[in-house]
PDB file of C-alpha atoms in Angstrom:
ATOM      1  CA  UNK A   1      89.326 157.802 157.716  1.00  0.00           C
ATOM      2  CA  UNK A   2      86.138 155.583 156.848  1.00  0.00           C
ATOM      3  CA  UNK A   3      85.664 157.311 153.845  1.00  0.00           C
ATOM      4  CA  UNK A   4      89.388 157.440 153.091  1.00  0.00           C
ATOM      5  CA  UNK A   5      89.464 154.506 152.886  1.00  0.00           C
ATOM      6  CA  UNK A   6      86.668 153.544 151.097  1.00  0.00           C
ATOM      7  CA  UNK A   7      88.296 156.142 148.456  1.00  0.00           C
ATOM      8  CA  UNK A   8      91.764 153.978 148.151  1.00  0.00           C
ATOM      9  CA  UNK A   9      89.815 150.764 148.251  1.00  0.00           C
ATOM     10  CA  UNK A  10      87.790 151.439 144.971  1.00  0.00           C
ATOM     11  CA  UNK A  11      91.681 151.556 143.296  1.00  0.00           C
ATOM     12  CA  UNK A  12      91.821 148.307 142.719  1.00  0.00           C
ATOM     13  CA  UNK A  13      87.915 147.084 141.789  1.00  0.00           C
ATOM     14  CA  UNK A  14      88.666 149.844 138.737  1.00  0.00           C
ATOM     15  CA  UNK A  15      92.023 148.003 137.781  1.00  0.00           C
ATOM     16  CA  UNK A  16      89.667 144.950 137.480  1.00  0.00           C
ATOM     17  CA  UNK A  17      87.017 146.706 135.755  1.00  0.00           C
ATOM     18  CA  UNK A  18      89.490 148.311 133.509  1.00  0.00           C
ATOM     19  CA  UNK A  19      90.984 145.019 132.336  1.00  0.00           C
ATOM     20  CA  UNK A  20      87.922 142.767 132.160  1.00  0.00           C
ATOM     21  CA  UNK A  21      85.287 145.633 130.768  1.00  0.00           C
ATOM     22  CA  UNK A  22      87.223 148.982 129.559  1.00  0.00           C
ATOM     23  CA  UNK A  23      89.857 147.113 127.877  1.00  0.00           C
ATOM     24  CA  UNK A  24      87.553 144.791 125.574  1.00  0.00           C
ATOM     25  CA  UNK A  25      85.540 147.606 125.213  1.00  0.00           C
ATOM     26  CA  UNK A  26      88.343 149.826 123.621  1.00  0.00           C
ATOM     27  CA  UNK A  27      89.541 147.349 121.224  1.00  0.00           C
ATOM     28  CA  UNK A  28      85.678 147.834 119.963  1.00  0.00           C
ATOM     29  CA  UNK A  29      86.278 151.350 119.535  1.00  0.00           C
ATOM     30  CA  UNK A  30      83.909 152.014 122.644  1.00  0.00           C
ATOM     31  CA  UNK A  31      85.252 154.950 125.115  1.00  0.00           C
ATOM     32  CA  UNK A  32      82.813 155.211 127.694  1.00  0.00           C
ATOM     33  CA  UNK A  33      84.353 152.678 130.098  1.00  0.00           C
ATOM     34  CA  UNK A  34      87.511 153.513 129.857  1.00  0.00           C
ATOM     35  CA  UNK A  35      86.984 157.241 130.485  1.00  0.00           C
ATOM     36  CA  UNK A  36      84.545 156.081 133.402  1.00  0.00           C
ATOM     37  CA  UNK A  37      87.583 154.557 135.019  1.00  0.00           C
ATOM     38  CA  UNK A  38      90.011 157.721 134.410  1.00  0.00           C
ATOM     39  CA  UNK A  39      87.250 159.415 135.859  1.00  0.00           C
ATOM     40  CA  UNK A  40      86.987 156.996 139.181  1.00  0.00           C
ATOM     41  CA  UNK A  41      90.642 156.909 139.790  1.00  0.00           C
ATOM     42  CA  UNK A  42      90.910 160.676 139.335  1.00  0.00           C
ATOM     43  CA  UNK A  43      88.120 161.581 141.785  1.00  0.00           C
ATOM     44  CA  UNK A  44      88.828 158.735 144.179  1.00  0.00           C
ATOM     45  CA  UNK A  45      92.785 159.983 144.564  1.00  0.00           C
ATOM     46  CA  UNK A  46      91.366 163.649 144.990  1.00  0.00           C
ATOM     47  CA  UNK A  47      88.600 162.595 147.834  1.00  0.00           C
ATOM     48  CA  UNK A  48      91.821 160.239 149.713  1.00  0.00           C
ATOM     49  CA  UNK A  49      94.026 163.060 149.370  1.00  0.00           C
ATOM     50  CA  UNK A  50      91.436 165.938 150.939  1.00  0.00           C
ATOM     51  CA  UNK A  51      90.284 163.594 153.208  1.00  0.00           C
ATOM     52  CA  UNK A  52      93.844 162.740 155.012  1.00  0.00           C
ATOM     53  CA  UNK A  53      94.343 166.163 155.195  1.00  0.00           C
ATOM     54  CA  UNK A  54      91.596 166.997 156.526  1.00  0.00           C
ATOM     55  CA  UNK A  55      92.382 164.262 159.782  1.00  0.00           C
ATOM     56  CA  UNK A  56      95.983 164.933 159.452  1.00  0.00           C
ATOM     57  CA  UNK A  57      94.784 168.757 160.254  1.00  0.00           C
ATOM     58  CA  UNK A  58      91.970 167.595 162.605  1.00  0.00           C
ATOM     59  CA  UNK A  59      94.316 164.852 164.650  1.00  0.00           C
ATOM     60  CA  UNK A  60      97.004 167.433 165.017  1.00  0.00           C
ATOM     61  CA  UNK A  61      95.533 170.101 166.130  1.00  0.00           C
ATOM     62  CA  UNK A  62      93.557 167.929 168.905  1.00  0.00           C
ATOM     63  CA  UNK A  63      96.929 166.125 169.847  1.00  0.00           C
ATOM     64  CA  UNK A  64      98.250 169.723 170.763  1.00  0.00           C
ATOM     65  CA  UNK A  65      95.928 170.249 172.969  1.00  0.00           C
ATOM     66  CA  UNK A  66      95.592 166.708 174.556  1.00  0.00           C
ATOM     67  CA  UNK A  67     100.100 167.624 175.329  1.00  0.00           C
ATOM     68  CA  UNK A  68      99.027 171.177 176.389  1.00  0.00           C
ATOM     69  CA  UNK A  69      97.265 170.357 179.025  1.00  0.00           C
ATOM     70  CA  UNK A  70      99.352 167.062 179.848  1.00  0.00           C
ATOM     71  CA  UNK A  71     102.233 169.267 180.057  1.00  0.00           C
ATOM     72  CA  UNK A  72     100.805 171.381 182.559  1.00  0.00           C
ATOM     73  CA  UNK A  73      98.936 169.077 184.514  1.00  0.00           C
ATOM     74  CA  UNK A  74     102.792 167.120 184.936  1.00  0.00           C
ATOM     75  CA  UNK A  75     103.810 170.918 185.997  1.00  0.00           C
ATOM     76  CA  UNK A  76     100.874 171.573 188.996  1.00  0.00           C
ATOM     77  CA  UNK A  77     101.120 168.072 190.207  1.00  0.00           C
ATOM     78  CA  UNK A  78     104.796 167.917 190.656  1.00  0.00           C
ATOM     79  CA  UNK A  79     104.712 171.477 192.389  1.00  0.00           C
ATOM     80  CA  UNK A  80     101.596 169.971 194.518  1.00  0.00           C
ATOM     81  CA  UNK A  81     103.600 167.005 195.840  1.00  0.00           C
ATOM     82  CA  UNK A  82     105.782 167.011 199.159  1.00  0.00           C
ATOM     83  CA  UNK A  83     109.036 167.246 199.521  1.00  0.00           C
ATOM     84  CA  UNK A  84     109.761 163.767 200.656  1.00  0.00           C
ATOM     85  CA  UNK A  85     108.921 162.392 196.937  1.00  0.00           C
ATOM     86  CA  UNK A  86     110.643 165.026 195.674  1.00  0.00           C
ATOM     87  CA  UNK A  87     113.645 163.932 197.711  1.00  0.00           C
ATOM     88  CA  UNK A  88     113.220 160.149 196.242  1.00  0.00           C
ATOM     89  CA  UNK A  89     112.196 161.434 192.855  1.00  0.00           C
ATOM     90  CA  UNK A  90     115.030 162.770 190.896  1.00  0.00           C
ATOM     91  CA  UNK A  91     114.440 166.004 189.154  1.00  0.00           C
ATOM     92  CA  UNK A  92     116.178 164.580 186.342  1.00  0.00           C
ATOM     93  CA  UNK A  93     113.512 161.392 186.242  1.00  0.00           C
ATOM     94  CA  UNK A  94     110.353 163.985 186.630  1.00  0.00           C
ATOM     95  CA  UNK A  95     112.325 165.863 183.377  1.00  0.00           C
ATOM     96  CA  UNK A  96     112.248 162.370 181.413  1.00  0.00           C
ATOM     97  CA  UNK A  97     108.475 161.948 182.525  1.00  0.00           C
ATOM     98  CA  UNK A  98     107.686 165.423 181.033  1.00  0.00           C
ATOM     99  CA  UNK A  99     109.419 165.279 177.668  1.00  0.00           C
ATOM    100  CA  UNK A 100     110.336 161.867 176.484  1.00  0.00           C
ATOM    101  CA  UNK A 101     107.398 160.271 177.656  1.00  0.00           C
ATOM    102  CA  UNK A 102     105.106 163.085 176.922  1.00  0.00           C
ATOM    103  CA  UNK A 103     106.409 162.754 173.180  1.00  0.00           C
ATOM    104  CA  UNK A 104     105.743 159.603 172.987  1.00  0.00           C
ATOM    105  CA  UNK A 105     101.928 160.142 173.653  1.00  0.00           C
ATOM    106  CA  UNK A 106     102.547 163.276 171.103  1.00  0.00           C
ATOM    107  CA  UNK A 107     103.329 160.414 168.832  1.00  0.00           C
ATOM    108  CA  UNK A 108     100.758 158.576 169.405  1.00  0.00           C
ATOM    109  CA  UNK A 109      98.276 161.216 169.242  1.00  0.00           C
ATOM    110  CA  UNK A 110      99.225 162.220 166.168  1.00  0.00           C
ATOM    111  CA  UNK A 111     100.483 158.511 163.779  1.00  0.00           C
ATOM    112  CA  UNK A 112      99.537 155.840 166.146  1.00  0.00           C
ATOM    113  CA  UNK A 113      95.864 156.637 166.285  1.00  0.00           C
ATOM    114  CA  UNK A 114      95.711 156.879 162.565  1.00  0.00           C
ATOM    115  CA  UNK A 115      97.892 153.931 161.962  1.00  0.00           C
ATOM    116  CA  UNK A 116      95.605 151.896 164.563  1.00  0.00           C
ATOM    117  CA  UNK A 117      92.509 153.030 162.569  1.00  0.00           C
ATOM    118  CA  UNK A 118      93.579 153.024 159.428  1.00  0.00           C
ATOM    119  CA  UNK A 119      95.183 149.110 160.045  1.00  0.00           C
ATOM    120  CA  UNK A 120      92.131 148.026 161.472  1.00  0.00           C
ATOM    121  CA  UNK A 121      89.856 149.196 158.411  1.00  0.00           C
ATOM    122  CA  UNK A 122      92.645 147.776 155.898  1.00  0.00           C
ATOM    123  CA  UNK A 123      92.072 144.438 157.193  1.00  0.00           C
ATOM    124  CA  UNK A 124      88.160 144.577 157.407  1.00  0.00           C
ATOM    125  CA  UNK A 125      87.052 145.673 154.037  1.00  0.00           C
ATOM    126  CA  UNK A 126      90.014 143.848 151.857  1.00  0.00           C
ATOM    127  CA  UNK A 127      89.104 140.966 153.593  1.00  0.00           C
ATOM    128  CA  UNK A 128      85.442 141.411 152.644  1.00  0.00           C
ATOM    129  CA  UNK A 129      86.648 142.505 149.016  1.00  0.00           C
ATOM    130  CA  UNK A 130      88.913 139.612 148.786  1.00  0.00           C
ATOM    131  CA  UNK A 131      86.505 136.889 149.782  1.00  0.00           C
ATOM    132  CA  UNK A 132      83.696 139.158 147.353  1.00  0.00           C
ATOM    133  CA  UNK A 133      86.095 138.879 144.670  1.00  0.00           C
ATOM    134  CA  UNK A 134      87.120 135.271 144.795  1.00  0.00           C
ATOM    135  CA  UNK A 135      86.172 133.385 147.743  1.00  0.00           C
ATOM    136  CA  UNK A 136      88.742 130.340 147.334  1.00  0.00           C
ATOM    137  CA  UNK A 137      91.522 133.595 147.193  1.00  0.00           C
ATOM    138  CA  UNK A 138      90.128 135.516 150.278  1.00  0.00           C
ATOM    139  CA  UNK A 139      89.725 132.250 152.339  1.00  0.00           C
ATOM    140  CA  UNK A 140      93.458 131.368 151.844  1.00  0.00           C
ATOM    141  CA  UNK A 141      94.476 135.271 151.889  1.00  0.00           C
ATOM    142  CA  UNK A 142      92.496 135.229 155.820  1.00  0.00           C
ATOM    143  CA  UNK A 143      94.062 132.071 156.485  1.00  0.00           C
ATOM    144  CA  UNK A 144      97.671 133.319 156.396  1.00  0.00           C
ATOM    145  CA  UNK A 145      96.600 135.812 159.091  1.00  0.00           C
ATOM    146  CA  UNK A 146      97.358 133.195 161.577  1.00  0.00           C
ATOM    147  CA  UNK A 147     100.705 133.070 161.745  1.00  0.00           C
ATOM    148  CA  UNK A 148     101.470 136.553 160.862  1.00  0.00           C
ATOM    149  CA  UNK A 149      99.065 137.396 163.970  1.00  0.00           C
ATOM    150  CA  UNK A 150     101.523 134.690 165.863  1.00  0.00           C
ATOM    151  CA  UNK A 151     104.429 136.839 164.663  1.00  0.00           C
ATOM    152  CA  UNK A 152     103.134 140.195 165.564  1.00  0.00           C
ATOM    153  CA  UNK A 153     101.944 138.510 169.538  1.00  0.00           C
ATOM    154  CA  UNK A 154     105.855 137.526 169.681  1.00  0.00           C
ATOM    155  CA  UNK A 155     107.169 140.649 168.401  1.00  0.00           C
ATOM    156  CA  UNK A 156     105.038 142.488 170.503  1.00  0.00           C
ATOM    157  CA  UNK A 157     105.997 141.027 173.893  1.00  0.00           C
ATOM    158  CA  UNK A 158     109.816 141.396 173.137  1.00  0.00           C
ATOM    159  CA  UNK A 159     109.789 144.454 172.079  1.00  0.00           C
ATOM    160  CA  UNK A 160     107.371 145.516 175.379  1.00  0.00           C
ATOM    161  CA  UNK A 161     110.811 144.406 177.688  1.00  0.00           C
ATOM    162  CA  UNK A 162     113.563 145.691 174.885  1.00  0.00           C
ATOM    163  CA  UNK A 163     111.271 149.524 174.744  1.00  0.00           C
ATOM    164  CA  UNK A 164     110.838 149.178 178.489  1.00  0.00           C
ATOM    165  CA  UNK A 165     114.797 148.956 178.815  1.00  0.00           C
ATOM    166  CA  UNK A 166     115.362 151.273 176.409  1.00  0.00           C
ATOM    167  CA  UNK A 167     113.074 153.926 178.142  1.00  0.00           C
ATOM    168  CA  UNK A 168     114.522 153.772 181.613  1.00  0.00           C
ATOM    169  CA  UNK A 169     118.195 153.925 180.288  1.00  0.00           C
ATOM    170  CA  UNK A 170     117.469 156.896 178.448  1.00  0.00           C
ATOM    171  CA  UNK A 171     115.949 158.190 181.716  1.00  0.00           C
ATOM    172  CA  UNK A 172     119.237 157.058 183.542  1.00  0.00           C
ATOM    173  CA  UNK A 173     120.841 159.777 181.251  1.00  0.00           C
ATOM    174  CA  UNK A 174     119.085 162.276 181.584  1.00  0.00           C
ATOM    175  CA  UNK A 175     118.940 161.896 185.716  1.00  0.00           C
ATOM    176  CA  UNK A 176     122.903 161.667 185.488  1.00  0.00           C
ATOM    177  CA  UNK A 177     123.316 165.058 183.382  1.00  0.00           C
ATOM    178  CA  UNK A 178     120.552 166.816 184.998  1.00  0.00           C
ATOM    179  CA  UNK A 179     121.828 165.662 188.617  1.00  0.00           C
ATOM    180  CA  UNK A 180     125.566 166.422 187.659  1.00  0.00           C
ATOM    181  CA  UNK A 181     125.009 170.276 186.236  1.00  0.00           C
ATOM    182  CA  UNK A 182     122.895 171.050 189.217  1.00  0.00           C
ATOM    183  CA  UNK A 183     125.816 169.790 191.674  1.00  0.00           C
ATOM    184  CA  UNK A 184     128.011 171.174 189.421  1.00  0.00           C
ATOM    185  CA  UNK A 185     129.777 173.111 192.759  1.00  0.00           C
ATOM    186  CA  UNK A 186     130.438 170.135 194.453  1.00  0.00           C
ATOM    187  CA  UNK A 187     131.471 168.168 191.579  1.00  0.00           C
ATOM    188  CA  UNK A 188     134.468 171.107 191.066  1.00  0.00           C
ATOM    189  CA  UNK A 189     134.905 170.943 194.619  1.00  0.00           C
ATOM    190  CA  UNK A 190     135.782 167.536 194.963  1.00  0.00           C
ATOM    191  CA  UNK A 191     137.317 166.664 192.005  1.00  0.00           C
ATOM    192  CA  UNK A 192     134.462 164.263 190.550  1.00  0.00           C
ATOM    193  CA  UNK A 193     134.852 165.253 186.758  1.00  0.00           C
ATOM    194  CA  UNK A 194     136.324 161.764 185.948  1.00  0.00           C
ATOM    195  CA  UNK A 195     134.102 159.422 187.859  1.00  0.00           C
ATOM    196  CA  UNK A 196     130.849 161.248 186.705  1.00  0.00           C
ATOM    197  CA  UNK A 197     132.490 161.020 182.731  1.00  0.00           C
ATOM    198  CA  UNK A 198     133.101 157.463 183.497  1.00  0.00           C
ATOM    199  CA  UNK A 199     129.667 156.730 185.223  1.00  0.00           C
ATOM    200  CA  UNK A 200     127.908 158.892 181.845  1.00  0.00           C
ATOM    201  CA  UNK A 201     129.969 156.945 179.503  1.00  0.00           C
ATOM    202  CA  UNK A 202     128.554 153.561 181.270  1.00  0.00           C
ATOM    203  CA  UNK A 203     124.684 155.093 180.913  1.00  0.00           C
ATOM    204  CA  UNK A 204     125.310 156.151 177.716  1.00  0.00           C
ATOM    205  CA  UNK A 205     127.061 153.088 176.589  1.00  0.00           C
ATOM    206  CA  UNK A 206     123.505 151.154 178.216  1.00  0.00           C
ATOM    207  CA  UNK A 207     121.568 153.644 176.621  1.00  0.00           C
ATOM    208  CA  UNK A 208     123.261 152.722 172.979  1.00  0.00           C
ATOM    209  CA  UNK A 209     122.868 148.908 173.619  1.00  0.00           C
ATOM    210  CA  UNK A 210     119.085 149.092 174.343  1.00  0.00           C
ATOM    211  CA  UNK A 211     118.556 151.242 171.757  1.00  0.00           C
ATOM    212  CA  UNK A 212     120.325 148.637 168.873  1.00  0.00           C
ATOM    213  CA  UNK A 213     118.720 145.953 170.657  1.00  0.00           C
ATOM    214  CA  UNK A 214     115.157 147.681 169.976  1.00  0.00           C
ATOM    215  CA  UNK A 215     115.719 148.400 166.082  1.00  0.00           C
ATOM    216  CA  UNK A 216     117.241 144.427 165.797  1.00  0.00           C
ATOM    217  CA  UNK A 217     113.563 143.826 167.429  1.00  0.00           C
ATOM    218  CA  UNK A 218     111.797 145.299 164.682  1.00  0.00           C
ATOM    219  CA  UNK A 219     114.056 144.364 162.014  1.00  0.00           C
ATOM    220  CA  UNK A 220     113.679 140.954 162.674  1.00  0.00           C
ATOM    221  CA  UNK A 221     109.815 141.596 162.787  1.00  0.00           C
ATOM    222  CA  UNK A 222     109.469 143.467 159.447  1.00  0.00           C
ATOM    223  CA  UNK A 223     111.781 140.897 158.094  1.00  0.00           C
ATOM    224  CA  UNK A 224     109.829 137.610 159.253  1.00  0.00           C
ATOM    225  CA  UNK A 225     106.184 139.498 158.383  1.00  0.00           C
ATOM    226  CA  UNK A 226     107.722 140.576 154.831  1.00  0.00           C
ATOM    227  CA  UNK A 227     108.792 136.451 153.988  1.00  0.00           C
ATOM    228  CA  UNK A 228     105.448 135.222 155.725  1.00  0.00           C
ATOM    229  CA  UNK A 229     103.425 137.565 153.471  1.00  0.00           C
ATOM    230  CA  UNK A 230     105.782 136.956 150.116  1.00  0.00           C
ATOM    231  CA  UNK A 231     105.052 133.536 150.782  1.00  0.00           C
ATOM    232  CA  UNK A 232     101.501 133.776 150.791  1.00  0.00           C
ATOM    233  CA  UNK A 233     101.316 136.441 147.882  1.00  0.00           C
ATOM    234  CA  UNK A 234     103.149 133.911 145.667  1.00  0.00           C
ATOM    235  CA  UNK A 235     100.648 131.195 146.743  1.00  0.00           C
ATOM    236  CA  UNK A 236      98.039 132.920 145.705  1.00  0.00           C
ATOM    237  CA  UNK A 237      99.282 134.175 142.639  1.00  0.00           C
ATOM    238  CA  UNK A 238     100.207 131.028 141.080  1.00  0.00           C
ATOM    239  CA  UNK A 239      97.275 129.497 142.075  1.00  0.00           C
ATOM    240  CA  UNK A 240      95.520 132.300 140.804  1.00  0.00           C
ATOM    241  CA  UNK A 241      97.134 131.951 137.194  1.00  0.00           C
ATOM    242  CA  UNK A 242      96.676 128.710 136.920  1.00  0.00           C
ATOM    243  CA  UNK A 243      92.932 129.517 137.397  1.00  0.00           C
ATOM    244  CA  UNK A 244      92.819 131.999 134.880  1.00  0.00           C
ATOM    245  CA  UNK A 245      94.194 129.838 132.334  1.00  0.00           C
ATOM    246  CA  UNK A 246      91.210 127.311 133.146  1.00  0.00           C
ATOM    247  CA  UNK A 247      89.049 130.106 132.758  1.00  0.00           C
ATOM    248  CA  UNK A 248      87.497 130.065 136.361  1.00  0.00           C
ATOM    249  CA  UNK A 249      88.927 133.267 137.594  1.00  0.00           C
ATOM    250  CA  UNK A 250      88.524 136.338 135.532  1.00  0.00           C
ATOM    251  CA  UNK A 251      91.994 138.083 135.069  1.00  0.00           C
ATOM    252  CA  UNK A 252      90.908 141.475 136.409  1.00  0.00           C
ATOM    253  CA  UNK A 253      89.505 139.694 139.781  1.00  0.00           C
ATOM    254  CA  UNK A 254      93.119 138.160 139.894  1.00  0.00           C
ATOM    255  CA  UNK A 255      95.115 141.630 139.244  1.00  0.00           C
ATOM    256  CA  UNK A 256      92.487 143.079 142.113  1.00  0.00           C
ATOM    257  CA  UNK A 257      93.142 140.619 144.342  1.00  0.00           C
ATOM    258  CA  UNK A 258      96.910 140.933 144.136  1.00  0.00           C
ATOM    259  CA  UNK A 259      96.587 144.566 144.532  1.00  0.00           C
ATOM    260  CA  UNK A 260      94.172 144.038 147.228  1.00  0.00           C
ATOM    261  CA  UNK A 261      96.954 141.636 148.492  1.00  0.00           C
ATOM    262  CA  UNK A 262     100.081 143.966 148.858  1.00  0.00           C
ATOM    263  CA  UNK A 263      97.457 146.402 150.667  1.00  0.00           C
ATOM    264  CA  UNK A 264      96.974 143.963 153.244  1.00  0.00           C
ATOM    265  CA  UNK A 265     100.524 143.186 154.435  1.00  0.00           C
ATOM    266  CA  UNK A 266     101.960 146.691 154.126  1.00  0.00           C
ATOM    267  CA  UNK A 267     100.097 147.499 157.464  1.00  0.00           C
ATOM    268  CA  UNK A 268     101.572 144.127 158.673  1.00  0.00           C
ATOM    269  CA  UNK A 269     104.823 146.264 158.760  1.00  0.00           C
ATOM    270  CA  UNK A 270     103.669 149.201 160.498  1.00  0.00           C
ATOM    271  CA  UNK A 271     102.132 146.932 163.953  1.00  0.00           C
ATOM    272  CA  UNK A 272     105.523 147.079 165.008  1.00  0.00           C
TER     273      UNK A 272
END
């Protein structure tokens, strides 16, 4: 992933190059740095794209053996403990421990490890390349990490009570339907097909809420990081142009640093 993203990193120092050194060079019928940069952007896109495979390949196939053996660890222990937990503990709750929650660290294993990495060495080397660019644009671009940071810290501890609630309602569900087809006898026996519907359609009916409560969570995240970062971006960019025009910014450092720019708050998106 280091060099990955070293690779998509260079993208934007050859956009600058290309407009401040190929261009002029072009217009005086000179070739060489233009074909230099066709040549950059062509081998950097073919390094990124055999390099993510190569940890999309690598991450998965060490994730599938991380839930192999977390799968059958859940299996041994459960058989290993007494019957008086077993008595307190649901079968249908030790089912939602095995396979919801187990996917979720399948998840993880396999996007939030390389979103985590990946975010974290976004925000370290275009901040360097900003501040190496311009360093009145990468101070003010580093600055507007505050309250975007503020933003993700409140997102983050809503949507750890709203995820929380949405986990043990699906659990509810899946204790209810597991618990009901098991005592499926006695349900017959004693006429309980209507309650149980009515007690599934009240889990369910939780289940739903949580659920739309957690995606209004992160849409009001993505939406608040999107107009923080849009601010910013146009801050920058006017300020920026008015620079260029003065002639104290070079336009291809501007173009960079805009690029450089909508790099740094996509991953703003994907904290959530």
């Amino acid at each position: 992933l280091l060099l990955q993203q070293a690779a998509v990193q260079a993208g934007p120092l050859l956009v600058a190059y290309a407009i401040d050194t190929a261009v002029p060079a072009l217009r005086r019928h000179e070739t060489g740095p233009l074909v230099a940069v066709a040549a950059g952007a062509l081998l950097c896109a073919l390094a990124s794209g055999g390099l993510q495979w190569a940890f999309t390949v690598t991450s998965a196939r060490v994730g599938q053996d991380v839930l192999l053996d977390l799968r059958g660890r859940v299996f041994r222990h459960a058989q290993a403990l007494g019957v008086d937990f077993h008595e307190r503990y649901t079968s249908g709750r030790l089912i939602s421990r095995s396979t919801t929650d187990v996917e979720s660290l399948r998840e993880l294993t396999n996007e939030g490890l390389q979103e985590l990495v990946t975010i974290a060495l976004s925000f370290v080397s275009i901040s360097v390349l900003l501040l190496w660019l311009d360093v009145g644009l990468g101070a003010v671009a580093v600055a507007s990490f505050g309250p975007l940071a503020l933003l993700v810290r409140r997102y983050r501890r809503r949507a750890a009570r709203v995820y929380r609630e949405r986990s043990t309602a699906i659990a509810a569900v899946i204790v209810k339907f597991v618990e009901t087809v098991n005592g499926i006898r006695p349900v017959r026996a004693f006429c309980r097909e209507s309650a149980n519907d009515a007690e599934f359609r009240e889990l369910n009916r939780r289940h739903e809420r949580t659920n739309g409560d957690a995606l209004l969570e992160m849409a009001r995240y993505v939406v608040g990081s999107r107009l923080v970062a849009n601010t910013a971006v146009a801050g920058i960019v006017l300020w920026g142009a008015w620079r260029v025009t003065d002639g104290s910014l070079a336009l291809g450092s501007l173009a960079a640093a805009v690029l450089y720019l909508r790099r740094l708050y996509d991953p703003i998106d994907r904290l959530g």
